[in-house]
Coordinates of N, CA and C in Angstrom, one line a residue:
Chain A
M24 N 157.0 339.2 77.6 CA 156.2 337.9 77.5 C 156.8 337.4 78.8
Y25 N 155.7 337.5 80.2 CA 156.2 337.0 81.2 C 155.3 335.0 81.5
L26 N 156.8 334.2 81.8 CA 156.5 332.7 81.6 C 156.3 332.5 83.2
F27 N 155.5 332.4 83.4 CA 155.1 332.3 84.8 C 155.2 330.6 85.5
S28 N 155.4 330.8 86.7 CA 156.0 329.4 87.4 C 154.4 328.8 87.9
N29 N 154.4 327.5 88.0 CA 153.0 327.2 88.8 C 153.1 326.7 89.8
C30 N 154.5 327.3 90.6 CA 155.1 326.5 91.9 C 154.3 328.1 93.1
E31 N 153.4 328.2 93.6 CA 153.0 329.6 94.3 C 153.8 330.6 95.0
H32 N 155.2 330.1 95.3 CA 156.5 330.4 96.4 C 156.9 331.3 95.1
A33 N 157.1 330.8 94.2 CA 157.8 331.3 93.1 C 156.4 332.5 92.6
L34 N 155.4 332.0 92.4 CA 154.7 333.1 91.5 C 154.9 334.2 92.6
S35 N 154.2 333.8 93.7 CA 154.5 335.6 94.7 C 155.6 336.2 93.7
Y36 N 156.5 335.9 94.0 CA 158.0 336.7 93.5 C 157.7 337.3 92.1
E37 N 156.6 336.6 91.0 CA 156.8 336.7 89.7 C 155.8 337.8 89.6
R38 N 154.8 338.1 90.6 CA 153.5 339.2 90.8 C 154.0 340.3 91.3
D39 N 155.2 340.1 91.9 CA 155.5 341.5 92.8 C 156.0 342.0 91.7
L40 N 156.8 341.2 90.8 CA 157.6 342.1 89.7 C 156.9 342.3 88.7
V41 N 155.8 341.7 88.2 CA 155.2 342.7 86.9 C 154.2 343.9 87.7
N42 N 153.7 343.6 88.9 CA 152.8 344.6 89.4 C 154.0 345.8 89.8
T43 N 155.0 345.9 90.0 CA 156.3 347.1 89.8 C 156.1 347.5 88.6
M44 N 156.1 346.4 87.2 CA 156.7 347.0 85.4 C 155.0 347.8 85.4
L45 N 153.6 347.2 86.0 CA 152.6 347.9 85.6 C 152.4 348.7 86.0
K46 N 152.7 349.3 87.6 CA 152.9 350.1 88.4 C 154.1 351.7 88.0
E47 N 154.8 351.1 87.0 CA 155.5 352.2 86.7 C 155.1 352.4 85.1
G48 N 154.1 351.6 84.5 CA 153.4 352.0 83.1 C 154.7 352.0 82.2
I49 N 155.8 351.0 82.1 CA 156.6 351.5 81.2 C 156.3 350.1 80.2
M50 N 155.3 349.0 80.0 CA 155.3 348.0 79.4 C 154.4 348.9 78.1
L51 N 155.2 348.2 76.8 CA 154.7 348.4 75.4 C 153.4 347.4 76.1
L52 N 153.2 346.3 75.8 CA 152.7 345.2 76.2 C 152.6 343.9 76.6
G53 N 152.2 343.7 77.7 CA 152.1 342.4 78.7 C 151.4 341.1 77.9
V54 N 152.4 340.3 77.9 CA 151.5 339.3 77.7 C 152.1 338.1 78.8
G55 N 151.6 337.6 79.2 CA 151.1 336.6 80.5 C 151.2 334.9 80.0
V56 N 152.6 334.3 80.2 CA 151.5 332.5 80.1 C 151.7 332.0 81.1
V57 N 150.3 331.2 81.6 CA 150.6 331.1 82.7 C 149.8 329.3 82.7
E58 N 149.9 328.9 83.4 CA 149.3 327.0 83.5 C 147.8 327.4 83.7
T59 N 147.3 328.1 84.6 CA 145.9 328.1 85.0 C 145.7 329.9 85.6
L60 N 144.8 330.1 84.9 CA 144.2 331.8 84.7 C 144.0 332.3 86.3
E61 N 143.2 331.3 87.1 CA 142.9 331.4 88.3 C 143.9 331.9 89.1
T62 N 144.5 330.9 89.4 CA 146.5 331.1 89.9 C 146.9 333.0 89.7
L63 N 146.7 333.1 88.7 CA 147.6 334.4 88.3 C 147.5 335.7 88.9
D64 N 145.9 336.4 89.4 CA 145.6 337.5 90.1 C 146.4 338.5 89.9
L65 N 146.4 339.2 88.1 CA 147.7 340.4 88.2 C 146.5 341.2 87.0
S66 N 146.8 341.9 86.9 CA 145.5 342.7 85.8 C 146.7 343.0 84.4
L67 N 146.8 341.9 83.6 CA 147.5 341.9 82.5 C 146.3 341.8 81.8
S68 N 146.5 342.4 80.4 CA 145.7 342.1 79.6 C 145.4 341.3 78.3
N69 N 146.4 340.5 78.5 CA 146.7 339.5 77.6 C 147.1 338.5 78.2
T70 N 146.6 337.5 78.4 CA 147.3 336.0 78.9 C 146.9 334.8 78.6
I71 N 148.0 334.2 77.9 CA 147.9 332.8 77.5 C 147.4 331.6 78.9
D72 N 146.7 331.1 79.0 CA 146.0 330.2 80.0 C 146.2 328.8 79.6
M73 N 147.0 327.9 79.6 CA 147.8 326.9 79.0 C 146.4 325.5 79.7
S74 N 146.0 325.7 80.3 CA 145.9 324.0 81.2 C 144.2 324.1 80.8
L75 N 144.1 323.0 80.5 CA 142.8 322.5 79.8 C 141.8 321.0 81.3
R76 N 142.8 321.2 81.8 CA 142.6 320.3 82.9 C 142.9 320.5 84.1
E77 N 142.1 319.7 85.2 CA 142.4 320.1 86.6 C 144.1 319.9 87.4
E78 N 144.3 318.7 86.2 CA 145.7 318.6 87.2 C 146.7 319.5 86.6
R79 N 147.6 319.2 87.3 CA 149.0 320.4 87.1 C 150.1 319.8 86.7
L80 N 150.9 320.8 86.1 CA 152.5 319.6 85.5 C 153.3 319.6 86.7
D81 N 154.3 319.1 86.5 CA 154.9 319.3 87.7 C 155.9 320.1 87.2
E82 N 156.6 321.1 87.8 CA 157.0 322.5 87.8 C 158.1 322.2 86.8
E83 N 158.8 321.4 86.7 CA 159.9 321.2 85.7 C 159.9 321.3 84.5
F84 N 158.0 320.3 84.3 CA 158.1 320.4 83.0 C 157.0 321.9 82.3
L85 N 156.7 322.5 82.9 CA 156.1 323.6 82.4 C 156.6 324.5 81.6
P86 N 158.5 324.8 81.7 CA 158.8 325.0 80.6 C 158.9 325.2 78.8
V87 N 158.7 323.7 79.0 CA 158.8 322.7 77.6 C 156.9 323.6 76.8
C88 N 156.3 323.9 78.2 CA 155.2 324.1 77.2 C 154.9 325.1 77.2
S89 N 155.9 326.6 78.3 CA 155.5 327.5 78.4 C 156.4 328.8 77.0
I90 N 157.3 328.2 76.5 CA 158.3 328.4 75.6 C 157.5 328.6 73.9
I91 N 156.7 327.9 74.1 CA 155.7 327.7 72.6 C 155.2 329.3 72.3
P92 N 154.9 329.9 73.1 CA 154.3 331.2 72.4 C 155.1 332.1 72.7
A93 N 156.1 332.0 73.0 CA 157.0 332.9 72.7 C 157.9 332.8 72.0
Q94 N 158.1 331.5 70.9 CA 159.1 331.3 69.8 C 157.4 331.9 68.7
L95 N 156.2 331.3 68.8 CA 155.7 331.8 67.9 C 155.1 333.1 68.0
L96 N 155.6 333.8 68.7 CA 155.9 335.4 68.7 C 156.7 335.8 68.3
G97 N 158.1 334.7 68.3 CA 158.9 335.1 67.1 C 159.4 335.2 65.9
F98 N 158.9 334.1 66.0 CA 158.3 333.4 64.3 C 157.6 334.5 63.3
H99 N 156.3 334.5 63.7 CA 155.5 335.6 63.1 C 156.1 336.9 63.2
K100 N 156.7 337.3 64.2 CA 157.4 339.2 64.5 C 158.5 339.2 63.4
S101 N 159.2 338.2 63.2 CA 160.6 338.0 62.3 C 159.8 337.8 60.8
I102 N 158.9 336.9 60.5 CA 158.4 337.0 59.1 C 157.6 338.7 59.1
S103 N 157.1 339.0 60.3 CA 156.3 341.0 59.7 C 157.8 341.8 59.2
L104 N 158.6 341.3 60.1 CA 159.4 342.4 59.8 C 160.7 342.1 58.9
G105 N 160.2 341.4 57.5 CA 160.7 340.9 56.4 C 162.2 340.3 56.7
L106 N 162.3 339.7 58.2 CA 163.3 338.4 57.9 C 162.7 337.5 57.8
S107 N 163.8 336.2 57.8 CA 163.8 334.4 57.5 C 164.5 333.7 58.9
P108 N 162.7 333.4 59.2 CA 163.4 332.5 60.5 C 164.7 331.8 60.3
D109 N 164.7 331.2 58.9 CA 165.4 329.8 58.9 C 166.9 330.8 58.8
N110 N 166.7 332.1 58.7 CA 168.0 332.2 58.0 C 168.1 334.0 58.7
P111 N 168.0 334.0 60.1 CA 168.2 335.4 60.9 C 169.3 336.3 60.5
S112 N 170.2 335.8 60.4 CA 171.5 337.5 59.5 C 171.5 337.5 58.3
R113 N 171.1 338.9 58.3 CA 170.6 339.2 56.5 C 171.5 339.2 55.8
D114 N 171.4 339.6 54.1 CA 172.3 339.8 53.2 C 173.2 339.0 53.1
G115 N 173.1 337.4 53.0 CA 174.1 336.6 52.8 C 175.3 336.6 54.1
A116 N 174.9 337.1 55.3 CA 176.2 337.5 56.6 C 175.6 336.1 57.2
I117 N 176.7 335.2 57.8 CA 176.2 334.5 58.3 C 176.4 334.3 59.9
A118 N 175.7 336.1 60.4 CA 176.5 335.6 62.1 C 175.3 334.7 62.9
I119 N 174.7 334.4 62.5 CA 173.5 333.0 63.1 C 173.4 332.3 62.4
A120 N 173.7 330.8 62.7 CA 173.2 329.9 61.9 C 172.8 328.8 62.4
R121 N 171.3 328.1 61.5 CA 170.7 327.7 62.5 C 171.7 326.0 62.3
V122 N 172.1 325.8 62.1 CA 172.7 324.2 61.4 C 174.6 324.2 61.0
V123 N 175.2 324.3 62.4 CA 176.4 324.0 62.7 C 177.4 323.1 61.9
E124 N 178.0 323.7 60.8 CA 178.8 322.6 59.7 C 180.1 322.9 60.3
G125 N 181.0 322.2 59.8 CA 182.7 321.9 59.9 C 183.0 322.5 61.7
V126 N 182.4 321.9 62.1 CA 183.6 321.5 63.7 C 184.0 320.6 64.2
R127 N 185.3 320.6 64.1 CA 185.6 319.9 64.4 C 186.4 319.2 66.1
I128 N 186.0 317.8 66.3 CA 186.1 317.3 67.7 C 187.5 316.9 67.8
Y129 N 188.8 318.0 68.7 CA 189.8 316.9 68.8 C 189.9 316.2 69.7
P130 N 190.7 315.2 69.9 CA 191.6 314.8 71.1 C 191.5 315.4 72.3
L131 N 191.5 315.0 73.8 CA 191.4 315.6 75.0 C 192.8 315.4 75.4
Chain B
M1 N 148.9 322.1 53.2 CA 148.4 321.6 54.4 C 150.1 322.9 54.8
K2 N 148.8 323.6 55.7 CA 149.3 325.1 56.4 C 150.1 324.6 57.9
V3 N 151.5 325.1 58.2 CA 151.8 325.3 59.3 C 151.9 326.2 60.0
L4 N 151.8 326.6 61.2 CA 151.7 327.8 62.3 C 150.8 328.9 60.8
G5 N 149.8 328.6 60.3 CA 149.1 329.3 59.5 C 150.0 329.3 58.0
Y6 N 151.1 329.3 57.8 CA 151.3 329.6 56.4 C 151.5 328.5 55.8
S7 N 151.2 328.3 54.2 CA 151.2 327.6 53.1 C 153.0 326.6 53.4
E8 N 153.0 325.8 52.1 CA 153.9 325.5 52.6 C 155.0 326.6 51.4
Y9 N 154.2 327.1 50.3 CA 154.9 327.9 49.4 C 155.0 329.2 50.2
D10 N 154.3 329.7 50.9 CA 155.1 330.9 51.3 C 155.8 331.0 52.6
L11 N 155.8 329.1 53.1 CA 157.1 329.4 54.1 C 158.7 329.5 53.3
K12 N 158.5 328.6 52.1 CA 159.8 328.3 51.4 C 160.0 330.0 51.0
T13 N 159.3 330.7 50.8 CA 159.1 332.0 49.8 C 160.1 332.7 50.9
F14 N 159.3 332.8 52.0 CA 160.7 333.9 53.3 C 161.4 333.5 54.2
G15 N 161.4 331.8 53.4 CA 163.0 331.2 54.4 C 162.4 330.7 56.4
G16 N 160.9 329.9 55.9 CA 160.9 329.8 57.2 C 160.1 328.3 57.4
V17 N 161.1 327.7 56.8 CA 159.9 326.3 56.5 C 160.7 325.0 57.7
H18 N 162.0 325.7 58.0 CA 162.5 324.5 59.1 C 162.4 325.1 60.4
T19 N 162.2 326.4 60.6 CA 161.5 326.4 61.8 C 160.2 326.2 62.1
A20 N 159.8 326.4 60.9 CA 157.8 326.2 61.5 C 158.1 324.7 61.4
M21 N 158.3 324.0 61.0 CA 158.3 322.7 61.5 C 158.9 322.3 62.7
E22 N 159.7 322.6 63.1 CA 160.6 322.6 64.7 C 159.3 322.8 65.5
I23 N 158.8 323.9 65.4 CA 157.9 324.5 66.2 C 157.2 323.7 66.5
N24 N 156.5 323.7 65.1 CA 154.8 322.8 65.3 C 155.5 321.5 65.6
Q25 N 156.3 320.9 65.1 CA 156.5 319.1 65.8 C 156.8 318.9 67.3
Q26 N 157.1 319.7 68.1 CA 157.5 320.0 69.3 C 156.4 319.1 70.4
P27 N 155.3 318.6 70.3 CA 154.5 318.0 70.7 C 154.9 316.4 70.7
A28 N 155.1 316.4 69.4 CA 155.7 314.8 68.5 C 156.0 314.5 69.4
V29 N 157.8 315.4 69.3 CA 158.5 315.3 69.6 C 159.3 315.0 71.0
W30 N 158.4 315.6 71.9 CA 158.6 315.4 73.2 C 158.2 314.3 73.4
R31 N 156.8 313.8 72.9 CA 156.1 312.7 73.0 C 156.9 311.3 73.0
K32 N 157.6 311.7 71.5 CA 158.5 310.6 71.2 C 159.9 310.2 72.5
I33 N 160.5 311.3 72.7 CA 161.3 311.4 73.5 C 161.2 310.8 75.1
W34 N 159.8 311.2 75.3 CA 159.6 310.6 77.1 C 159.0 309.2 76.8
N35 N 158.5 308.2 75.8 CA 158.8 307.3 75.6 C 159.9 306.6 75.6
S36 N 160.9 307.2 74.8 CA 162.4 306.8 74.6 C 162.9 306.3 76.3
V37 N 163.1 307.8 76.5 CA 163.6 307.9 78.3 C 163.3 306.5 79.1
D38 N 161.4 306.6 78.7 CA 161.1 305.9 79.7 C 161.5 304.0 79.5
K39 N 161.5 303.8 78.4 CA 162.3 302.7 77.5 C 163.5 302.5 78.5
Q40 N 164.1 303.3 78.3 CA 165.5 303.1 78.4 C 165.8 303.6 79.8
K41 N 165.0 303.7 80.8 CA 164.9 304.5 82.3 C 166.4 303.8 83.4
E42 N 165.9 302.3 83.3 CA 167.2 301.6 84.0 C 168.7 302.0 83.8
G43 N 168.5 301.9 82.4 CA 170.2 302.2 81.9 C 170.5 304.0 82.1
I44 N 169.5 304.7 82.2 CA 169.9 305.7 82.2 C 170.1 306.2 83.7
K45 N 169.4 305.6 84.5 CA 169.5 305.9 85.6 C 171.0 305.3 85.8
S46 N 171.4 303.9 85.9 CA 172.9 303.5 86.4 C 173.8 304.1 85.4
F47 N 173.8 305.1 84.6 CA 174.8 305.7 83.7 C 174.6 306.9 84.7
L48 N 173.6 307.4 85.0 CA 173.4 309.0 85.9 C 174.1 308.5 87.3
K49 N 174.3 307.1 87.5 CA 174.6 307.0 89.1 C 176.1 307.6 89.0
I50 N 176.6 306.7 88.0 CA 178.4 306.2 87.6 C 178.6 307.8 88.0
A51 N 178.1 308.1 86.3 CA 178.1 309.6 86.1 C 178.9 311.0 87.1
T52 N 177.5 310.8 88.0 CA 178.0 312.3 88.8 C 178.2 311.8 89.8
S53 N 178.7 310.4 90.0 CA 180.1 310.1 91.4 C 181.0 310.0 91.3
K54 N 181.1 310.4 89.5 CA 182.8 311.1 89.0 C 182.9 312.4 89.5
S55 N 181.4 313.5 89.0 CA 181.4 314.8 88.4 C 181.8 315.3 89.4
Q56 N 182.4 316.9 89.1 CA 182.5 317.6 89.8 C 181.3 318.7 89.5
N57 N 181.4 319.1 87.8 CA 180.5 319.7 87.0 C 179.7 319.1 86.6
I58 N 178.8 319.4 86.3 CA 177.8 319.3 84.9 C 177.6 320.1 83.6
I59 N 177.8 320.2 82.4 CA 177.2 321.6 82.0 C 176.5 321.2 80.6
L60 N 175.2 321.9 80.6 CA 174.7 321.6 79.6 C 174.5 322.3 78.6
T61 N 175.3 322.3 77.3 CA 175.0 323.2 76.3 C 173.9 322.6 75.2
G62 N 173.5 324.1 74.6 CA 172.4 324.6 73.5 C 172.3 325.8 73.3
A63 N 171.6 326.0 71.9 CA 171.3 327.0 71.5 C 169.3 326.9 71.2
G64 N 169.2 328.1 71.4 CA 167.7 328.5 71.1 C 167.0 328.3 72.1
T65 N 165.7 327.1 71.6 CA 164.9 326.9 73.0 C 165.7 325.6 73.8
S66 N 166.4 324.5 73.2 CA 167.9 323.7 73.8 C 168.4 324.5 75.0
A67 N 169.1 326.2 74.9 CA 169.8 326.6 75.9 C 168.4 326.9 76.5
F68 N 167.4 327.6 76.4 CA 166.3 327.3 77.4 C 165.8 326.3 78.7
I69 N 165.5 325.5 77.4 CA 165.6 324.1 78.0 C 166.6 323.8 79.5
G70 N 167.9 323.7 78.9 CA 169.4 323.9 80.3 C 169.3 324.7 80.7
L71 N 168.1 326.0 80.6 CA 168.6 326.9 81.9 C 167.7 326.7 82.3
S72 N 166.3 325.6 82.5 CA 165.1 325.7 83.0 C 165.5 324.4 84.2
L73 N 166.4 323.5 83.9 CA 167.0 322.8 84.8 C 167.8 322.6 85.9
Q74 N 168.5 324.0 85.7 CA 169.2 324.8 87.1 C 168.9 324.2 88.2
G75 N 167.3 325.1 88.5 CA 167.4 324.5 89.4 C 167.0 323.3 90.3
V76 N 166.3 321.9 88.9 CA 165.6 320.8 89.7 C 167.3 320.3 90.0
F77 N 168.4 320.3 89.2 CA 169.9 319.8 89.4 C 170.3 319.8 90.7
S78 N 170.2 321.1 91.1 CA 170.9 321.3 92.0 C 169.9 321.1 93.0
N79 N 168.5 321.2 93.3 CA 168.0 320.7 94.5 C 168.2 318.7 94.6
V80 N 168.4 318.4 93.1 CA 169.0 317.0 93.2 C 170.8 316.1 93.8
F81 N 171.2 317.4 93.0 CA 172.9 317.0 92.9 C 173.3 318.8 94.0
I82 N 174.5 317.7 94.6 CA 175.7 318.6 95.1 C 176.3 319.9 94.5
F83 N 176.4 319.2 93.1 CA 177.6 319.8 92.9 C 177.0 320.2 91.3
K84 N 178.1 321.4 91.1 CA 177.3 322.8 90.7 C 177.0 322.1 88.8
L85 N 175.9 322.5 88.4 CA 175.6 322.4 87.0 C 175.5 324.2 86.6
R86 N 176.4 323.9 85.3 CA 176.5 325.5 84.4 C 175.7 324.5 82.9
T87 N 175.0 325.9 82.5 CA 174.6 325.7 81.1 C 175.4 327.0 80.2
C88 N 175.7 326.3 79.2 CA 176.3 327.8 78.1 C 175.7 327.5 76.4
T89 N 175.5 328.3 76.2 CA 174.4 328.2 74.5 C 175.3 329.2 74.0

């Protein structure tokens, strides 16, 4: 899953990277998350085009939107694998916990 | 009411209620944060002015999406401030 910038300079490098991946034929599936599809200019078969409007987001704010497809993918995939998104560690082992408890703060 | 395509019953069954709610509420949460920051803009600016004048390192910590957001801010911070910004997850 590629989260593309909306800054043309960064996008140039991102495009080259993805084209290399496409050329090597090593992708199982490529999904491009982009602000506006017209700027992408890549032959990815799956794209998520986020902007319905003319105006562009400031580059700094784009990750806030771009991360959502990745979150959704993780959420739905974990369910399809029989895992619990709220409790990723299996069989009661608490390697990953959602809510951190029992942490003490000591004075410096 | 379905959240991310699943009923409340289903979400409870496979243990996805909290994650689904968190993902789903992001637009509302971000708007709320935006309004809150906008209201406290001057206070935040004063704080940052003092804090950055006394800092040599800034560390952003978080997990999951917060970690991602912290990482995404490294470029912004380094363009604006001259000291090092580190993120740790």
